[in-house]
mmCIF file of C-alpha atoms and ligand atoms in Angstrom:
data_model
loop_
_atom_site.group_PDB
_atom_site.id
_atom_site.type_symbol
_atom_site.label_atom_id
_atom_site.label_comp_id
_atom_site.label_asym_id
_atom_site.label_seq_id
_atom_site.Cartn_x
_atom_site.Cartn_y
_atom_site.Cartn_z
ATOM 1 C CA UNK F 20 27.543 -10.373 -2.893
ATOM 2 C CA UNK F 21 27.246 -7.409 -0.581
ATOM 3 C CA UNK F 22 29.892 -4.740 -0.029
ATOM 4 C CA UNK F 23 29.529 -3.068 3.359
ATOM 5 C CA UNK F 24 31.185 0.326 3.513
ATOM 6 C CA UNK F 25 32.875 1.765 6.565
ATOM 7 C CA UNK F 26 30.901 4.357 8.526
ATOM 8 C CA UNK F 27 33.394 7.005 7.498
ATOM 9 C CA UNK F 28 33.488 6.057 3.797
ATOM 10 C CA UNK F 29 33.374 9.099 1.545
ATOM 11 C CA UNK F 30 31.204 9.747 -1.534
ATOM 12 C CA UNK F 31 34.394 9.636 -3.617
ATOM 13 C CA UNK F 32 35.259 6.176 -2.299
ATOM 14 C CA UNK F 33 31.698 5.013 -2.959
ATOM 15 C CA UNK F 34 31.852 6.251 -6.543
ATOM 16 C CA UNK F 35 35.210 4.572 -7.066
ATOM 17 C CA UNK F 36 33.854 1.203 -5.942
ATOM 18 C CA UNK F 37 30.675 1.596 -7.988
ATOM 19 C CA UNK F 38 32.722 2.402 -11.105
ATOM 20 C CA UNK F 39 34.931 -0.621 -10.508
ATOM 21 C CA UNK F 40 31.935 -2.939 -10.063
ATOM 22 C CA UNK F 41 30.418 -1.646 -13.317
ATOM 23 C CA UNK F 42 33.727 -2.080 -15.131
ATOM 24 C CA UNK F 43 33.716 -5.720 -14.106
ATOM 25 C CA UNK F 44 30.366 -6.114 -15.876
ATOM 26 C CA UNK F 45 28.371 -6.326 -12.636
ATOM 27 C CA UNK F 46 25.397 -4.257 -11.492
ATOM 28 C CA UNK F 47 25.833 -2.241 -8.284
ATOM 29 C CA UNK F 48 22.704 -1.429 -6.237
ATOM 30 C CA UNK F 49 23.278 1.142 -3.514
ATOM 31 C CA UNK F 50 21.369 1.136 -0.250
ATOM 32 C CA UNK F 51 22.031 4.094 2.032
ATOM 33 C CA UNK F 52 20.965 3.075 5.524
ATOM 34 C CA UNK F 53 20.888 5.198 8.654
ATOM 35 C CA UNK F 54 24.135 3.644 9.883
ATOM 36 C CA UNK F 55 26.058 2.919 6.731
ATOM 37 C CA UNK F 56 25.982 2.389 2.989
ATOM 38 C CA UNK F 57 25.783 -1.041 1.422
ATOM 39 C CA UNK F 58 26.354 -1.966 -2.213
ATOM 40 C CA UNK F 59 24.604 -5.048 -3.531
ATOM 41 C CA UNK F 60 26.435 -6.616 -6.447
ATOM 42 C CA UNK F 61 24.294 -8.422 -8.997
ATOM 43 C CA UNK F 62 25.716 -10.654 -11.721
ATOM 44 C CA UNK F 63 28.429 -13.276 -12.084
ATOM 45 C CA UNK F 64 29.991 -12.821 -8.678
ATOM 46 C CA UNK F 65 32.861 -15.246 -9.269
ATOM 47 C CA UNK F 66 34.793 -12.426 -10.844
ATOM 48 C CA UNK F 67 35.085 -10.828 -7.393
ATOM 49 C CA UNK F 68 37.214 -13.722 -6.261
ATOM 50 C CA UNK F 69 39.864 -12.628 -8.746
ATOM 51 C CA UNK F 70 39.292 -8.926 -8.006
ATOM 52 C CA UNK F 71 38.924 -8.753 -4.226
ATOM 53 C CA UNK F 72 37.081 -5.575 -3.314
ATOM 54 C CA UNK F 73 38.083 -5.690 0.356
ATOM 55 C CA UNK F 74 41.249 -3.816 -0.550
ATOM 56 C CA UNK F 75 39.386 -0.743 -1.780
ATOM 57 C CA UNK F 76 39.445 2.292 0.525
ATOM 58 C CA UNK F 77 36.160 2.701 2.373
ATOM 59 C CA UNK F 78 35.241 -0.992 2.314
ATOM 60 C CA UNK F 79 34.640 -2.713 5.639
ATOM 61 C CA UNK F 80 33.722 -6.181 4.424
ATOM 62 C CA UNK F 81 32.459 -8.147 1.458
ATOM 63 C CA UNK F 82 29.872 -10.841 2.198
ATOM 64 C CA UNK F 83 28.136 -13.417 0.065
ATOM 65 C CA UNK F 84 24.327 -13.430 0.343
ATOM 66 C CA UNK F 85 23.276 -16.995 0.918
ATOM 67 C CA UNK F 86 19.587 -16.437 0.151
ATOM 68 C CA UNK F 87 18.641 -16.595 -3.557
ATOM 69 C CA UNK F 88 17.000 -13.177 -3.194
ATOM 70 C CA UNK F 89 19.577 -10.478 -2.570
ATOM 71 C CA UNK F 90 18.185 -6.930 -2.543
ATOM 72 C CA UNK F 91 15.050 -8.059 -0.738
ATOM 73 C CA UNK F 92 16.994 -9.719 2.073
ATOM 74 C CA UNK F 93 17.700 -8.425 5.571
ATOM 75 C CA UNK F 94 21.365 -9.101 4.871
ATOM 76 C CA UNK F 95 21.323 -6.418 2.201
ATOM 77 C CA UNK F 96 19.372 -3.954 4.349
ATOM 78 C CA UNK F 97 18.981 -4.517 8.053
ATOM 79 C CA UNK F 98 16.662 -1.595 8.822
ATOM 80 C CA UNK F 99 13.021 -1.875 7.808
ATOM 81 C CA UNK F 100 11.885 -0.199 4.630
ATOM 82 C CA UNK F 101 9.082 2.333 4.934
ATOM 83 C CA UNK F 102 7.144 2.773 1.710
ATOM 84 C CA UNK F 103 5.384 6.077 1.238
ATOM 85 C CA UNK F 104 2.207 6.105 -0.864
ATOM 86 C CA UNK F 105 0.790 9.570 -1.448
ATOM 87 C CA UNK F 106 1.882 10.605 2.045
ATOM 88 C CA UNK F 107 0.745 7.372 3.760
ATOM 89 C CA UNK F 108 3.623 5.449 5.287
ATOM 90 C CA UNK F 109 3.599 1.642 5.220
ATOM 91 C CA UNK F 110 6.156 -0.079 7.443
ATOM 92 C CA UNK F 111 6.306 2.376 10.346
ATOM 93 C CA UNK F 112 4.649 2.189 13.760
ATOM 94 C CA UNK F 113 1.219 2.958 12.345
ATOM 95 C CA UNK F 114 -0.693 0.132 10.690
ATOM 96 C CA UNK F 115 -1.998 1.292 7.305
ATOM 97 C CA UNK F 116 -5.495 0.097 6.505
ATOM 98 C CA UNK F 117 -6.505 -0.085 2.860
ATOM 99 C CA UNK F 118 -10.241 -0.420 2.298
ATOM 100 C CA UNK F 119 -12.639 -0.348 -0.620
ATOM 101 C CA UNK F 120 -14.735 -2.469 -2.934
ATOM 102 C CA UNK F 121 -13.452 -5.509 -4.775
ATOM 103 C CA UNK F 122 -14.368 -3.914 -8.112
ATOM 104 C CA UNK F 123 -15.051 -0.346 -9.100
ATOM 105 C CA UNK F 124 -18.697 -0.564 -10.181
ATOM 106 C CA UNK F 125 -19.821 3.045 -10.662
ATOM 107 C CA UNK F 126 -18.690 6.434 -9.413
ATOM 108 C CA UNK F 127 -21.472 7.143 -6.930
ATOM 109 C CA UNK F 128 -21.179 3.902 -4.995
ATOM 110 C CA UNK F 129 -17.388 4.122 -5.048
ATOM 111 C CA UNK F 130 -17.415 7.621 -3.597
ATOM 112 C CA UNK F 131 -19.873 6.568 -0.922
ATOM 113 C CA UNK F 132 -17.661 3.629 0.071
ATOM 114 C CA UNK F 133 -14.526 5.817 -0.040
ATOM 115 C CA UNK F 134 -16.038 8.401 2.299
ATOM 116 C CA UNK F 135 -17.256 5.752 4.736
ATOM 117 C CA UNK F 136 -13.878 4.017 4.647
ATOM 118 C CA UNK F 137 -12.131 7.291 5.419
ATOM 119 C CA UNK F 138 -14.533 7.986 8.275
ATOM 120 C CA UNK F 139 -13.891 4.511 9.650
ATOM 121 C CA UNK F 140 -10.135 5.128 9.736
ATOM 122 C CA UNK F 141 -8.857 3.789 6.396
ATOM 123 C CA UNK F 142 -5.623 5.340 5.140
ATOM 124 C CA UNK F 143 -5.999 4.261 1.494
ATOM 125 C CA UNK F 144 -8.704 3.314 -0.999
ATOM 126 C CA UNK F 145 -8.641 0.084 -3.026
ATOM 127 C CA UNK F 146 -10.734 -1.002 -6.001
ATOM 128 C CA UNK F 147 -10.211 -3.094 -9.109
ATOM 129 C CA UNK F 148 -10.682 -1.644 -12.595
ATOM 130 C CA UNK F 149 -9.034 -4.629 -14.308
ATOM 131 C CA UNK F 150 -10.349 -7.757 -12.614
ATOM 132 C CA UNK F 151 -8.731 -11.210 -12.731
ATOM 133 C CA UNK F 152 -11.891 -13.358 -12.792
ATOM 134 C CA UNK F 153 -11.951 -17.150 -12.879
ATOM 135 C CA UNK F 154 -14.852 -17.070 -15.322
ATOM 136 C CA UNK F 155 -14.654 -15.168 -18.609
ATOM 137 C CA UNK F 156 -18.405 -14.545 -18.228
ATOM 138 C CA UNK F 157 -18.014 -12.737 -14.882
ATOM 139 C CA UNK F 158 -17.695 -8.927 -14.606
ATOM 140 C CA UNK F 159 -14.237 -8.033 -15.879
ATOM 141 C CA UNK F 160 -14.044 -4.482 -14.501
ATOM 142 C CA UNK F 161 -14.600 -1.031 -16.000
ATOM 143 C CA UNK F 162 -11.046 -0.652 -17.298
ATOM 144 C CA UNK F 163 -9.731 2.897 -17.767
ATOM 145 C CA UNK F 164 -13.113 4.400 -16.869
ATOM 146 C CA UNK F 165 -12.801 2.667 -13.483
ATOM 147 C CA UNK F 166 -9.333 4.146 -12.994
ATOM 148 C CA UNK F 167 -10.720 7.646 -13.531
ATOM 149 C CA UNK F 168 -13.482 7.014 -10.979
ATOM 150 C CA UNK F 169 -10.926 5.726 -8.480
ATOM 151 C CA UNK F 170 -8.693 8.732 -8.968
ATOM 152 C CA UNK F 171 -11.595 11.134 -8.471
ATOM 153 C CA UNK F 172 -13.083 9.273 -5.481
ATOM 154 C CA UNK F 173 -9.666 9.077 -3.814
ATOM 155 C CA UNK F 174 -9.198 12.793 -4.332
ATOM 156 C CA UNK F 175 -12.617 13.678 -2.922
ATOM 157 C CA UNK F 176 -12.256 11.374 0.086
ATOM 158 C CA UNK F 177 -8.633 12.334 0.703
ATOM 159 C CA UNK F 178 -7.246 8.812 0.238
ATOM 160 C CA UNK F 179 -4.376 7.595 -1.974
ATOM 161 C CA UNK F 180 -5.483 4.712 -4.207
ATOM 162 C CA UNK F 181 -4.184 1.264 -5.088
ATOM 163 C CA UNK F 182 -5.437 -0.771 -8.021
ATOM 164 C CA UNK F 183 -4.428 -3.926 -9.848
ATOM 165 C CA UNK F 184 -2.407 -3.989 -13.052
ATOM 166 C CA UNK F 185 -2.952 -7.221 -15.001
ATOM 167 C CA UNK F 186 -1.341 -6.450 -18.318
ATOM 168 C CA UNK F 187 1.827 -4.556 -19.274
ATOM 169 C CA UNK F 188 -0.212 -2.793 -21.979
ATOM 170 C CA UNK F 189 -2.185 -0.944 -19.282
ATOM 171 C CA UNK F 190 0.762 0.310 -17.247
ATOM 172 C CA UNK F 191 0.636 3.880 -18.566
ATOM 173 C CA UNK F 192 -2.972 4.434 -17.567
ATOM 174 C CA UNK F 193 -2.571 2.708 -14.176
ATOM 175 C CA UNK F 194 0.514 4.856 -13.498
ATOM 176 C CA UNK F 195 -1.400 7.948 -14.528
ATOM 177 C CA UNK F 196 -4.338 7.448 -12.145
ATOM 178 C CA UNK F 197 -3.071 5.294 -9.255
ATOM 179 C CA UNK F 198 -0.774 6.045 -6.322
ATOM 180 C CA UNK F 199 0.228 2.401 -5.970
ATOM 181 C CA UNK F 200 0.217 -0.504 -8.428
ATOM 182 C CA UNK F 201 -1.114 -3.858 -7.235
ATOM 183 C CA UNK F 202 0.174 -7.118 -8.679
ATOM 184 C CA UNK F 203 -2.448 -9.741 -7.917
ATOM 185 C CA UNK F 204 -1.934 -13.267 -6.646
ATOM 186 C CA UNK F 205 -2.495 -14.748 -10.095
ATOM 187 C CA UNK F 206 0.260 -12.627 -11.600
ATOM 188 C CA UNK F 207 2.858 -12.994 -8.863
ATOM 189 C CA UNK F 208 5.077 -14.913 -11.274
ATOM 190 C CA UNK F 209 4.273 -12.933 -14.400
ATOM 191 C CA UNK F 210 7.910 -11.988 -14.770
ATOM 192 C CA UNK F 211 7.440 -9.527 -17.621
ATOM 193 C CA UNK F 212 4.881 -7.645 -15.561
ATOM 194 C CA UNK F 213 7.252 -7.654 -12.572
ATOM 195 C CA UNK F 214 10.095 -6.261 -14.700
ATOM 196 C CA UNK F 215 7.819 -3.532 -16.002
ATOM 197 C CA UNK F 216 6.659 -2.366 -12.546
ATOM 198 C CA UNK F 217 10.298 -2.572 -11.479
ATOM 199 C CA UNK F 218 10.978 0.205 -13.976
ATOM 200 C CA UNK F 219 8.061 2.259 -12.665
ATOM 201 C CA UNK F 220 8.366 5.101 -10.169
ATOM 202 C CA UNK F 221 5.127 4.068 -8.416
ATOM 203 C CA UNK F 222 5.132 1.908 -5.274
ATOM 204 C CA UNK F 223 4.068 -1.689 -5.830
ATOM 205 C CA UNK F 224 1.834 -3.946 -3.733
ATOM 206 C CA UNK F 225 2.881 -7.523 -4.476
ATOM 207 C CA UNK F 226 0.343 -10.122 -3.402
ATOM 208 C CA UNK F 227 1.457 -13.657 -2.643
ATOM 209 C CA UNK F 228 0.509 -16.247 -5.248
ATOM 210 C CA UNK F 229 -2.060 -18.650 -3.843
ATOM 211 C CA UNK F 230 0.233 -21.589 -4.618
ATOM 212 C CA UNK F 231 3.571 -19.929 -4.027
ATOM 213 C CA UNK F 232 6.136 -20.473 -1.318
ATOM 214 C CA UNK F 233 7.565 -17.569 0.639
ATOM 215 C CA UNK F 234 10.858 -18.039 -1.210
ATOM 216 C CA UNK F 235 9.150 -17.782 -4.617
ATOM 217 C CA UNK F 236 7.282 -14.689 -3.427
ATOM 218 C CA UNK F 237 10.495 -12.993 -2.311
ATOM 219 C CA UNK F 238 12.139 -13.928 -5.625
ATOM 220 C CA UNK F 239 9.269 -12.147 -7.384
ATOM 221 C CA UNK F 240 9.866 -9.070 -5.234
ATOM 222 C CA UNK F 241 13.550 -9.304 -6.213
ATOM 223 C CA UNK F 242 12.520 -8.887 -9.887
ATOM 224 C CA UNK F 243 11.002 -5.521 -8.995
ATOM 225 C CA UNK F 244 13.931 -4.306 -6.872
ATOM 226 C CA UNK F 245 16.628 -5.378 -9.289
ATOM 227 C CA UNK F 246 14.944 -3.294 -11.984
ATOM 228 C CA UNK F 247 15.280 -0.240 -9.755
ATOM 229 C CA UNK F 248 12.022 0.029 -7.803
ATOM 230 C CA UNK F 249 12.638 -0.411 -4.079
ATOM 231 C CA UNK F 250 9.156 0.710 -3.035
ATOM 232 C CA UNK F 251 7.576 -2.706 -2.671
ATOM 233 C CA UNK F 252 5.018 -3.813 -0.074
ATOM 234 C CA UNK F 253 4.204 -7.524 0.249
ATOM 235 C CA UNK F 254 0.665 -8.775 0.880
ATOM 236 C CA UNK F 255 -0.210 -12.164 2.369
ATOM 237 C CA UNK F 256 -3.684 -13.079 1.046
ATOM 238 C CA UNK F 257 -4.046 -16.747 1.884
ATOM 239 C CA UNK F 258 -2.789 -19.896 0.202
ATOM 240 C CA UNK F 259 -4.412 -23.074 -1.137
ATOM 241 C CA UNK F 260 -4.634 -25.930 1.314
ATOM 242 C CA UNK F 261 -7.002 -28.912 1.599
ATOM 243 C CA UNK F 262 -9.283 -26.894 3.899
ATOM 244 C CA UNK F 263 -12.606 -25.907 2.361
ATOM 245 C CA UNK F 264 -14.208 -23.987 5.248
ATOM 246 C CA UNK F 265 -12.488 -20.826 4.054
ATOM 247 C CA UNK F 266 -11.761 -19.629 0.511
ATOM 248 C CA UNK F 267 -8.001 -19.900 1.110
ATOM 249 C CA UNK F 268 -5.978 -20.456 4.288
ATOM 250 C CA UNK F 269 -4.471 -17.335 5.811
ATOM 251 C CA UNK F 270 -0.802 -18.113 6.397
ATOM 252 C CA UNK F 271 -0.302 -15.859 9.439
ATOM 253 C CA UNK F 272 3.095 -17.376 10.125
ATOM 254 C CA UNK F 273 4.272 -15.955 6.792
ATOM 255 C CA UNK F 274 4.180 -12.508 8.428
ATOM 256 C CA UNK F 275 6.918 -13.087 11.052
ATOM 257 C CA UNK F 276 8.838 -15.308 8.602
ATOM 258 C CA UNK F 277 8.933 -12.569 5.958
ATOM 259 C CA UNK F 278 9.840 -9.958 8.560
ATOM 260 C CA UNK F 279 12.891 -11.996 9.497
ATOM 261 C CA UNK F 280 13.979 -12.625 5.937
ATOM 262 C CA UNK F 281 13.228 -9.267 4.374
ATOM 263 C CA UNK F 282 13.259 -5.548 5.120
ATOM 264 C CA UNK F 283 10.133 -4.975 3.001
ATOM 265 C CA UNK F 284 6.839 -4.112 4.728
ATOM 266 C CA UNK F 285 4.157 -6.792 4.749
ATOM 267 C CA UNK F 286 0.394 -6.347 4.965
ATOM 268 C CA UNK F 287 -2.418 -8.909 5.191
ATOM 269 C CA UNK F 288 -5.650 -9.331 3.234
ATOM 270 C CA UNK F 289 -8.145 -11.219 5.425
ATOM 271 C CA UNK F 290 -10.962 -10.696 2.878
ATOM 272 C CA UNK F 291 -9.555 -12.825 0.060
ATOM 273 C CA UNK F 292 -7.932 -15.213 2.565
ATOM 274 C CA UNK F 293 -11.228 -16.152 4.240
ATOM 275 C CA UNK F 294 -13.860 -15.375 1.602
ATOM 276 C CA UNK F 295 -16.363 -14.703 4.409
ATOM 277 C CA UNK F 296 -17.082 -11.285 5.899
ATOM 278 C CA UNK F 297 -17.700 -12.712 9.366
ATOM 279 C CA UNK F 298 -14.134 -14.034 9.493
ATOM 280 C CA UNK F 299 -12.437 -10.860 8.275
ATOM 281 C CA UNK F 300 -12.274 -9.182 11.721
ATOM 282 C CA UNK F 301 -10.849 -12.142 13.672
ATOM 283 C CA UNK F 302 -8.234 -12.900 10.998
ATOM 284 C CA UNK F 303 -7.320 -9.209 10.706
ATOM 285 C CA UNK F 304 -6.624 -9.196 14.445
ATOM 286 C CA UNK F 305 -4.449 -12.308 14.144
ATOM 287 C CA UNK F 306 -2.425 -10.679 11.362
ATOM 288 C CA UNK F 307 -1.931 -7.509 13.419
ATOM 289 C CA UNK F 308 -0.861 -9.589 16.419
ATOM 290 C CA UNK F 309 1.691 -11.308 14.150
ATOM 291 C CA UNK F 310 3.225 -7.954 13.232
ATOM 292 C CA UNK F 311 1.766 -7.000 9.859
ATOM 293 C CA UNK F 312 2.318 -3.400 8.733
ATOM 294 C CA UNK F 313 -1.121 -2.972 7.222
ATOM 295 C CA UNK F 314 -4.394 -4.561 6.220
ATOM 296 C CA UNK F 315 -6.328 -4.678 2.984
ATOM 297 C CA UNK F 316 -10.056 -5.254 3.402
ATOM 298 C CA UNK F 317 -12.987 -5.226 1.040
ATOM 299 C CA UNK F 318 -15.808 -2.857 2.020
ATOM 300 C CA UNK F 319 -19.111 -2.387 0.181
ATOM 301 C CA UNK F 320 -22.235 -0.421 1.072
ATOM 302 C CA UNK F 321 -24.424 -3.128 -0.456
ATOM 303 C CA UNK F 322 -22.554 -6.455 -0.450
ATOM 304 C CA UNK F 323 -25.654 -8.314 -1.669
ATOM 305 C CA UNK F 324 -25.522 -6.449 -4.961
ATOM 306 C CA UNK F 325 -21.723 -6.348 -5.340
ATOM 307 C CA UNK F 326 -20.478 -7.366 -8.793
ATOM 308 C CA UNK F 327 -17.644 -9.373 -7.224
ATOM 309 C CA UNK F 328 -16.701 -10.753 -3.804
ATOM 310 C CA UNK F 329 -19.834 -9.544 -1.985
ATOM 311 C CA UNK F 330 -19.693 -12.458 0.459
ATOM 312 C CA UNK F 331 -16.350 -11.318 1.847
ATOM 313 C CA UNK F 332 -17.130 -7.585 1.847
ATOM 314 C CA UNK F 333 -17.736 -5.729 5.099
ATOM 315 C CA UNK F 334 -20.596 -3.249 5.412
ATOM 316 C CA UNK F 335 -19.179 0.132 6.532
ATOM 317 C CA UNK F 336 -20.643 -0.384 10.029
ATOM 318 C CA UNK F 337 -18.797 -3.698 10.330
ATOM 319 C CA UNK F 338 -15.637 -2.064 9.032
ATOM 320 C CA UNK F 339 -15.886 0.413 11.914
ATOM 321 C CA UNK F 340 -16.321 -2.475 14.369
ATOM 322 C CA UNK F 341 -13.308 -4.255 12.911
ATOM 323 C CA UNK F 342 -11.205 -1.111 13.258
ATOM 324 C CA UNK F 343 -12.163 -0.755 16.919
ATOM 325 C CA UNK F 344 -11.132 -4.357 17.610
ATOM 326 C CA UNK F 345 -7.953 -4.098 15.566
ATOM 327 C CA UNK F 346 -6.960 -0.961 17.485
ATOM 328 C CA UNK F 347 -6.928 -2.882 20.764
ATOM 329 C CA UNK F 348 -4.685 -5.610 19.344
ATOM 330 C CA UNK F 349 -2.425 -3.031 17.706
ATOM 331 C CA UNK F 350 -1.985 -1.258 21.027
ATOM 332 C CA UNK F 351 -1.168 -4.551 22.748
ATOM 333 C CA UNK F 352 1.688 -5.174 20.301
ATOM 334 C CA UNK F 353 3.021 -1.631 20.389
ATOM 335 C CA UNK F 354 1.480 -0.349 17.171
ATOM 336 C CA UNK F 355 -1.032 2.362 16.246
ATOM 337 C CA UNK F 356 -3.828 2.249 13.680
HETATM 338 C C1 PEP L 26 -7.846 -8.189 -5.282
HETATM 339 O O1 PEP L 26 -7.234 -7.750 -4.295
HETATM 340 O O2 PEP L 26 -8.655 -7.505 -5.921
HETATM 341 C C2 PEP L 26 -7.619 -9.579 -5.729
HETATM 342 C C3 PEP L 26 -8.111 -10.035 -6.873
HETATM 343 O O3 PEP L 26 -6.897 -10.303 -4.851
HETATM 344 P P1 PEP L 26 -5.931 -11.571 -5.133
HETATM 345 O O4 PEP L 26 -5.046 -11.203 -6.274
HETATM 346 O O5 PEP L 26 -5.227 -11.722 -3.826
HETATM 347 O O6 PEP L 26 -6.841 -12.731 -5.428
HETATM 348 MN MN1 MN L 27 -11.935 -9.235 -4.452
#
């Protein structure tokens, strides 16, 4: 249920309604838009049929939200959310490009990649310290040491950092060193992890599960918002299909679909979607043409020696080429990079 307040509703009227909603055992979530304030009501909404809130001063209308996700929906908030990560805005006119290695391997190579990424036009640095690997024998990441390297490299290159959190037990250290917390595809429905990052003050990058529908993905985002964290960015990273020519299949149509259903920004990851560096540029351009608010790409100075995902990593020179191409598409669709 959504309570839309009148344009001229006062703070006192807002407080009165919020108190009433709480008294009824429901959870009010306030969204102050440019035009007006909206209160999302979470809980057993049937009670509102007995206690009609339309009669309260300051209320314009009360509407049911038909979608199973409430706070994430466009019905709850019609204007687009802009998420700010260490000064970088995601969801505005400018497309935010996040670049960096798949895994943090050592400080020197990370710093080199970070500086090249910055020079090439990246707005943020990525890198995994806790890696979700299919094989238990594969490199699992440097853990907290990797977080420290990321923090330092980001600082030296002048880039905010995003890194994956796999386990609730590591949230304190990830919060300490990172500007944004990534929830990976494999953990998109790890509900305890979602609740935990919902309680965090850090922005969250929620990747789409490789076998998840858009509805399930938005429900996962709802877990984060309902726990109080509205700074969520979605990331389409390809889904499983029968096609084997690419690692996954980039669902570009998910971008305009999500933009219609939700106010949250959405970025695209053509690296994990394709699994092949030669396809990263073309798919990045397709995602930008479809209206994505950012890109996440893997960049490595020596992909041959990378400890993970070398085959989909761009050399810095190819990252620069991709950025030049992406810029043209961005301009054509009224965006900047
Ligand atoms: C990553 O971005 O490092 C990653 C592991 O991606 P995904 O969760 O999309 O597979
Ligand atoms: Mn990777």
